[in-house]
């Protein structure tokens, strides 16, 4: 059973460009979570999704950030008009139905904004 | 609201010595508690979890943690450190009424000296 997959692993964007981060949950998992890790800090919750639904987006910045988890395909975290402060590691986690606390993390996407 | 405090951002031990990483939490409802390990440029790996069963939880790689409600603590221990234990460790809390949203501490970097 493959683990949580994220791509790309590294992403470089210039200020003002868009960044798209992808996450494929583990097989059979229906919950996806996105976290952001700034340098020298812990992970900060961003958003929790189930298929076609955003359950909790209380950690998402109000502007430029959006997330989706379509019926088919990976979950996407989209950052529009990136700024230097968006440089961070973005981690995706997934959990099986009914066990939301059992989160399995992907390797992360490291976004660098130049 | 939930929060986690990890005491000591850096801990250094000699190989073979006891490892003790401290974590205190705050939660308005009975919590679920977790310890994760992160190696450089990798994702988070679950070491162990507490989900209201036995208060002494055993995890992978010889680690264990004890849930102490009276002290609101969930400290991580290992009797004898190995060089391969050098990594960053994160404590996290999830309220069992707040599906999916884990709150992480800022992490403790463990250094193991030969």
mmCIF file of C-alpha atoms in Angstrom:
data_model
loop_
_atom_site.group_PDB
_atom_site.id
_atom_site.type_symbol
_atom_site.label_atom_id
_atom_site.label_comp_id
_atom_site.label_asym_id
_atom_site.label_seq_id
_atom_site.Cartn_x
_atom_site.Cartn_y
_atom_site.Cartn_z
ATOM 1 C CA UNK A 1 0.000 0.000 0.000
ATOM 2 C CA UNK A 2 1.678 3.172 -1.160
ATOM 3 C CA UNK A 3 1.849 5.987 1.332
ATOM 4 C CA UNK A 4 0.619 9.516 0.928
ATOM 5 C CA UNK A 5 2.138 10.990 -2.200
ATOM 6 C CA UNK A 6 2.867 14.632 -2.801
ATOM 7 C CA UNK A 7 4.211 16.332 -5.857
ATOM 8 C CA UNK A 8 6.218 18.125 -6.704
ATOM 9 C CA UNK A 9 8.694 17.626 -3.854
ATOM 10 C CA UNK A 10 10.302 20.967 -4.567
ATOM 11 C CA UNK A 11 8.716 23.934 -6.287
ATOM 12 C CA UNK A 12 10.286 27.271 -7.128
ATOM 13 C CA UNK A 13 8.067 30.170 -8.096
ATOM 14 C CA UNK A 14 8.718 33.852 -8.695
ATOM 15 C CA UNK A 15 6.662 36.402 -6.842
ATOM 16 C CA UNK A 16 3.248 36.803 -8.441
ATOM 17 C CA UNK A 17 3.106 33.332 -9.985
ATOM 18 C CA UNK A 18 0.734 30.556 -9.003
ATOM 19 C CA UNK A 19 1.719 27.434 -7.096
ATOM 20 C CA UNK A 20 -0.217 24.157 -7.312
ATOM 21 C CA UNK A 21 0.576 21.434 -4.831
ATOM 22 C CA UNK A 22 -0.848 17.951 -5.238
ATOM 23 C CA UNK A 23 -1.616 15.264 -2.717
ATOM 24 C CA UNK A 24 -2.766 11.714 -3.326
ATOM 25 C CA UNK A 25 -4.011 10.090 -0.111
ATOM 26 C CA UNK A 26 -3.377 6.524 0.859
ATOM 27 C CA UNK A 27 -5.637 3.985 -0.774
ATOM 28 C CA UNK A 28 -8.929 3.781 1.081
ATOM 29 C CA UNK A 29 -8.445 7.087 2.885
ATOM 30 C CA UNK A 30 -11.198 9.620 2.444
ATOM 31 C CA UNK A 31 -9.913 12.491 4.579
ATOM 32 C CA UNK A 32 -7.163 14.878 3.553
ATOM 33 C CA UNK A 33 -5.463 17.563 5.616
ATOM 34 C CA UNK A 34 -3.018 20.265 4.632
ATOM 35 C CA UNK A 35 -0.448 21.728 7.007
ATOM 36 C CA UNK A 36 2.210 24.380 6.551
ATOM 37 C CA UNK A 37 5.591 24.347 8.238
ATOM 38 C CA UNK A 38 7.567 27.547 8.308
ATOM 39 C CA UNK A 39 11.319 27.328 9.010
ATOM 40 C CA UNK A 40 12.117 26.490 12.638
ATOM 41 C CA UNK A 41 8.422 26.068 13.462
ATOM 42 C CA UNK A 42 5.946 23.305 13.938
ATOM 43 C CA UNK A 43 3.154 22.403 11.568
ATOM 44 C CA UNK A 44 0.158 24.683 11.365
ATOM 45 C CA UNK A 45 -3.217 23.321 10.284
ATOM 46 C CA UNK A 46 -4.623 24.840 7.131
ATOM 47 C CA UNK A 47 -7.597 22.865 5.870
ATOM 48 C CA UNK A 48 -9.438 19.555 6.216
ATOM 49 C CA UNK A 49 -11.273 18.066 3.242
ATOM 50 C CA UNK A 50 -13.310 15.077 2.345
ATOM 51 C CA UNK A 51 -14.206 14.170 -1.207
ATOM 52 C CA UNK A 52 -15.859 17.221 -2.802
ATOM 53 C CA UNK A 53 -16.257 18.918 0.574
ATOM 54 C CA UNK A 54 -14.272 21.369 2.644
ATOM 55 C CA UNK A 55 -14.908 20.415 6.258
ATOM 56 C CA UNK A 56 -12.706 22.904 8.109
ATOM 57 C CA UNK A 57 -10.710 25.710 6.513
ATOM 58 C CA UNK A 58 -10.130 27.722 9.661
ATOM 59 C CA UNK A 59 -6.349 27.705 9.118
ATOM 60 C CA UNK A 60 -6.399 28.941 5.538
ATOM 61 C CA UNK A 61 -5.328 32.517 4.820
ATOM 62 C CA UNK A 62 -8.353 34.481 3.660
ATOM 63 C CA UNK A 63 -6.851 35.483 0.339
ATOM 64 C CA UNK A 64 -4.881 33.745 -2.410
ATOM 65 C CA UNK A 65 -5.158 30.246 -0.907
ATOM 66 C CA UNK A 66 -7.681 27.595 -1.920
ATOM 67 C CA UNK A 67 -7.971 23.842 -1.660
ATOM 68 C CA UNK A 68 -10.047 21.150 -3.272
ATOM 69 C CA UNK A 69 -10.439 17.396 -3.141
ATOM 70 C CA UNK A 70 -12.423 16.347 -6.197
ATOM 71 C CA UNK A 71 -14.337 13.135 -6.626
ATOM 72 C CA UNK A 72 -11.575 11.858 -8.884
ATOM 73 C CA UNK A 73 -7.921 12.737 -8.640
ATOM 74 C CA UNK A 74 -5.633 14.243 -6.039
ATOM 75 C CA UNK A 75 -6.279 17.026 -3.595
ATOM 76 C CA UNK A 76 -4.906 20.366 -4.768
ATOM 77 C CA UNK A 77 -3.641 23.247 -2.669
ATOM 78 C CA UNK A 78 -3.486 26.353 -4.814
ATOM 79 C CA UNK A 79 -1.658 29.549 -3.958
ATOM 80 C CA UNK A 80 -2.231 32.482 -6.249
ATOM 81 C CA UNK A 81 0.150 35.417 -6.639
ATOM 82 C CA UNK A 82 2.763 33.931 -4.338
ATOM 83 C CA UNK A 83 4.842 36.149 -2.062
ATOM 84 C CA UNK A 84 8.137 35.437 -0.303
ATOM 85 C CA UNK A 85 6.308 34.742 2.954
ATOM 86 C CA UNK A 86 4.642 31.731 1.316
ATOM 87 C CA UNK A 87 8.000 29.934 1.221
ATOM 88 C CA UNK A 88 7.533 26.910 3.457
ATOM 89 C CA UNK A 89 7.076 23.175 3.491
ATOM 90 C CA UNK A 90 3.511 22.107 2.827
ATOM 91 C CA UNK A 91 2.493 18.731 4.147
ATOM 92 C CA UNK A 92 -0.519 16.679 3.289
ATOM 93 C CA UNK A 93 -1.905 13.963 5.534
ATOM 94 C CA UNK A 94 -4.695 11.461 5.046
ATOM 95 C CA UNK A 95 -6.756 9.294 7.364
ATOM 96 C CA UNK A 96 -9.159 6.407 6.909
ATOM 97 C CA UNK A 97 -12.931 6.824 7.303
ATOM 98 C CA UNK A 98 -13.950 7.145 10.930
ATOM 99 C CA UNK A 99 -10.362 7.475 12.202
ATOM 100 C CA UNK A 100 -9.650 11.105 11.469
ATOM 101 C CA UNK A 101 -7.021 11.280 14.210
ATOM 102 C CA UNK A 102 -4.877 8.589 12.585
ATOM 103 C CA UNK A 103 -3.092 10.854 10.132
ATOM 104 C CA UNK A 104 -0.414 9.634 7.776
ATOM 105 C CA UNK A 105 1.837 12.293 6.335
ATOM 106 C CA UNK A 106 3.330 12.692 2.918
ATOM 107 C CA UNK A 107 6.933 13.798 2.320
ATOM 108 C CA UNK A 108 5.918 17.398 1.763
ATOM 109 C CA UNK A 109 6.359 19.984 -0.960
ATOM 110 C CA UNK A 110 8.987 22.610 -0.313
ATOM 111 C CA UNK A 111 7.937 25.852 -1.927
ATOM 112 C CA UNK A 112 10.516 28.538 -2.514
ATOM 113 C CA UNK A 113 9.402 31.940 -3.724
ATOM 114 C CA UNK A 114 12.129 34.046 -5.306
ATOM 115 C CA UNK B 1 -9.213 25.467 22.137
ATOM 116 C CA UNK B 2 -6.232 23.190 22.122
ATOM 117 C CA UNK B 3 -2.521 23.930 22.413
ATOM 118 C CA UNK B 4 0.784 22.154 22.868
ATOM 119 C CA UNK B 5 3.969 23.300 24.545
ATOM 120 C CA UNK B 6 7.210 21.451 24.032
ATOM 121 C CA UNK B 7 9.740 22.399 26.671
ATOM 122 C CA UNK B 8 13.219 22.727 25.225
ATOM 123 C CA UNK B 9 13.709 23.352 21.530
ATOM 124 C CA UNK B 10 17.017 21.446 21.631
ATOM 125 C CA UNK B 11 17.935 18.399 23.685
ATOM 126 C CA UNK B 12 21.334 16.736 23.589
ATOM 127 C CA UNK B 13 22.116 13.327 25.056
ATOM 128 C CA UNK B 14 24.958 10.856 24.854
ATOM 129 C CA UNK B 15 24.498 7.588 23.031
ATOM 130 C CA UNK B 16 23.074 5.054 25.480
ATOM 131 C CA UNK B 17 21.615 7.704 27.787
ATOM 132 C CA UNK B 18 17.960 8.252 28.633
ATOM 133 C CA UNK B 19 15.956 10.368 26.234
ATOM 134 C CA UNK B 20 13.247 12.592 27.746
ATOM 135 C CA UNK B 21 11.305 15.010 25.554
ATOM 136 C CA UNK B 22 8.667 17.055 27.313
ATOM 137 C CA UNK B 23 5.200 17.903 26.098
ATOM 138 C CA UNK B 24 2.368 19.660 27.904
ATOM 139 C CA UNK B 25 -1.015 20.159 26.354
ATOM 140 C CA UNK B 26 -4.160 22.143 26.850
ATOM 141 C CA UNK B 27 -7.526 20.865 25.727
ATOM 142 C CA UNK B 28 -11.103 21.636 26.718
ATOM 143 C CA UNK B 29 -12.187 18.050 26.089
ATOM 144 C CA UNK B 30 -10.439 14.684 26.457
ATOM 145 C CA UNK B 31 -7.565 14.796 24.008
ATOM 146 C CA UNK B 32 -5.910 12.499 21.582
ATOM 147 C CA UNK B 33 -2.143 12.914 21.798
ATOM 148 C CA UNK B 34 0.618 12.054 19.362
ATOM 149 C CA UNK B 35 4.360 12.077 18.944
ATOM 150 C CA UNK B 36 5.863 12.334 15.490
ATOM 151 C CA UNK B 37 9.469 12.188 14.313
ATOM 152 C CA UNK B 38 10.796 14.149 11.353
ATOM 153 C CA UNK B 39 14.133 13.497 9.702
ATOM 154 C CA UNK B 40 15.702 16.241 7.585
ATOM 155 C CA UNK B 41 13.741 17.041 4.430
ATOM 156 C CA UNK B 42 11.217 14.302 5.109
ATOM 157 C CA UNK B 43 7.627 14.092 6.238
ATOM 158 C CA UNK B 44 6.391 13.203 9.689
ATOM 159 C CA UNK B 45 6.314 9.631 10.919
ATOM 160 C CA UNK B 46 3.947 8.657 13.717
ATOM 161 C CA UNK B 47 5.868 7.321 16.714
ATOM 162 C CA UNK B 48 2.940 6.663 19.001
ATOM 163 C CA UNK B 49 -0.521 7.850 19.944
ATOM 164 C CA UNK B 50 -2.783 8.070 22.960
ATOM 165 C CA UNK B 51 -6.507 7.699 22.275
ATOM 166 C CA UNK B 52 -7.969 7.204 25.776
ATOM 167 C CA UNK B 53 -6.957 3.601 26.318
ATOM 168 C CA UNK B 54 -3.862 2.678 28.344
ATOM 169 C CA UNK B 55 -2.059 5.707 29.754
ATOM 170 C CA UNK B 56 1.367 4.230 29.013
ATOM 171 C CA UNK B 57 1.758 4.033 25.283
ATOM 172 C CA UNK B 58 4.498 2.124 23.522
ATOM 173 C CA UNK B 59 5.580 3.145 20.059
ATOM 174 C CA UNK B 60 8.102 2.289 17.432
ATOM 175 C CA UNK B 61 11.890 2.346 17.822
ATOM 176 C CA UNK B 62 11.720 1.758 21.573
ATOM 177 C CA UNK B 63 9.923 4.996 22.420
ATOM 178 C CA UNK B 64 7.097 5.277 24.890
ATOM 179 C CA UNK B 65 5.030 8.052 26.425
ATOM 180 C CA UNK B 66 2.809 8.362 29.467
ATOM 181 C CA UNK B 67 -0.403 10.338 29.551
ATOM 182 C CA UNK B 68 -0.759 12.160 32.879
ATOM 183 C CA UNK B 69 -4.048 13.978 33.067
ATOM 184 C CA UNK B 70 -3.281 15.654 36.402
ATOM 185 C CA UNK B 71 -0.129 17.182 34.920
ATOM 186 C CA UNK B 72 -1.564 17.664 31.413
ATOM 187 C CA UNK B 73 1.613 16.042 30.136
ATOM 188 C CA UNK B 74 2.593 13.483 27.538
ATOM 189 C CA UNK B 75 6.364 13.210 27.782
ATOM 190 C CA UNK B 76 8.295 10.984 25.378
ATOM 191 C CA UNK B 77 11.017 8.677 26.688
ATOM 192 C CA UNK B 78 13.479 6.097 25.481
ATOM 193 C CA UNK B 79 15.760 4.256 27.904
ATOM 194 C CA UNK B 80 18.845 4.239 25.689
ATOM 195 C CA UNK B 81 19.516 6.695 22.879
ATOM 196 C CA UNK B 82 20.875 5.562 19.564
ATOM 197 C CA UNK B 83 22.640 7.713 16.996
ATOM 198 C CA UNK B 84 19.780 7.091 14.573
ATOM 199 C CA UNK B 85 17.366 8.801 16.998
ATOM 200 C CA UNK B 86 18.793 12.195 16.091
ATOM 201 C CA UNK B 87 15.878 14.046 14.502
ATOM 202 C CA UNK B 88 13.171 16.553 15.253
ATOM 203 C CA UNK B 89 10.255 15.441 17.375
ATOM 204 C CA UNK B 90 6.788 16.943 17.429
ATOM 205 C CA UNK B 91 4.045 16.523 19.968
ATOM 206 C CA UNK B 92 0.488 17.061 18.732
ATOM 207 C CA UNK B 93 -2.991 17.161 20.218
ATOM 208 C CA UNK B 94 -6.354 16.558 18.597
ATOM 209 C CA UNK B 95 -9.633 17.025 20.390
ATOM 210 C CA UNK B 96 -11.893 14.073 19.813
ATOM 211 C CA UNK B 97 -14.745 16.420 19.041
ATOM 212 C CA UNK B 98 -12.823 18.453 16.498
ATOM 213 C CA UNK B 99 -12.408 16.082 13.639
ATOM 214 C CA UNK B 100 -9.093 16.235 11.950
ATOM 215 C CA UNK B 101 -7.590 19.397 13.326
ATOM 216 C CA UNK B 102 -4.307 18.568 15.041
ATOM 217 C CA UNK B 103 -2.305 21.244 16.813
ATOM 218 C CA UNK B 104 1.449 20.765 16.856
ATOM 219 C CA UNK B 105 4.143 21.963 19.184
ATOM 220 C CA UNK B 106 7.126 23.838 17.813
ATOM 221 C CA UNK B 107 9.299 20.740 17.938
ATOM 222 C CA UNK B 108 12.354 19.527 19.835
ATOM 223 C CA UNK B 109 15.579 18.769 18.015
ATOM 224 C CA UNK B 110 17.304 15.768 19.535
ATOM 225 C CA UNK B 111 21.073 15.490 19.145
ATOM 226 C CA UNK B 112 22.820 12.257 20.105
ATOM 227 C CA UNK B 113 26.516 12.492 20.908
ATOM 228 C CA UNK B 114 28.797 9.490 20.424
#
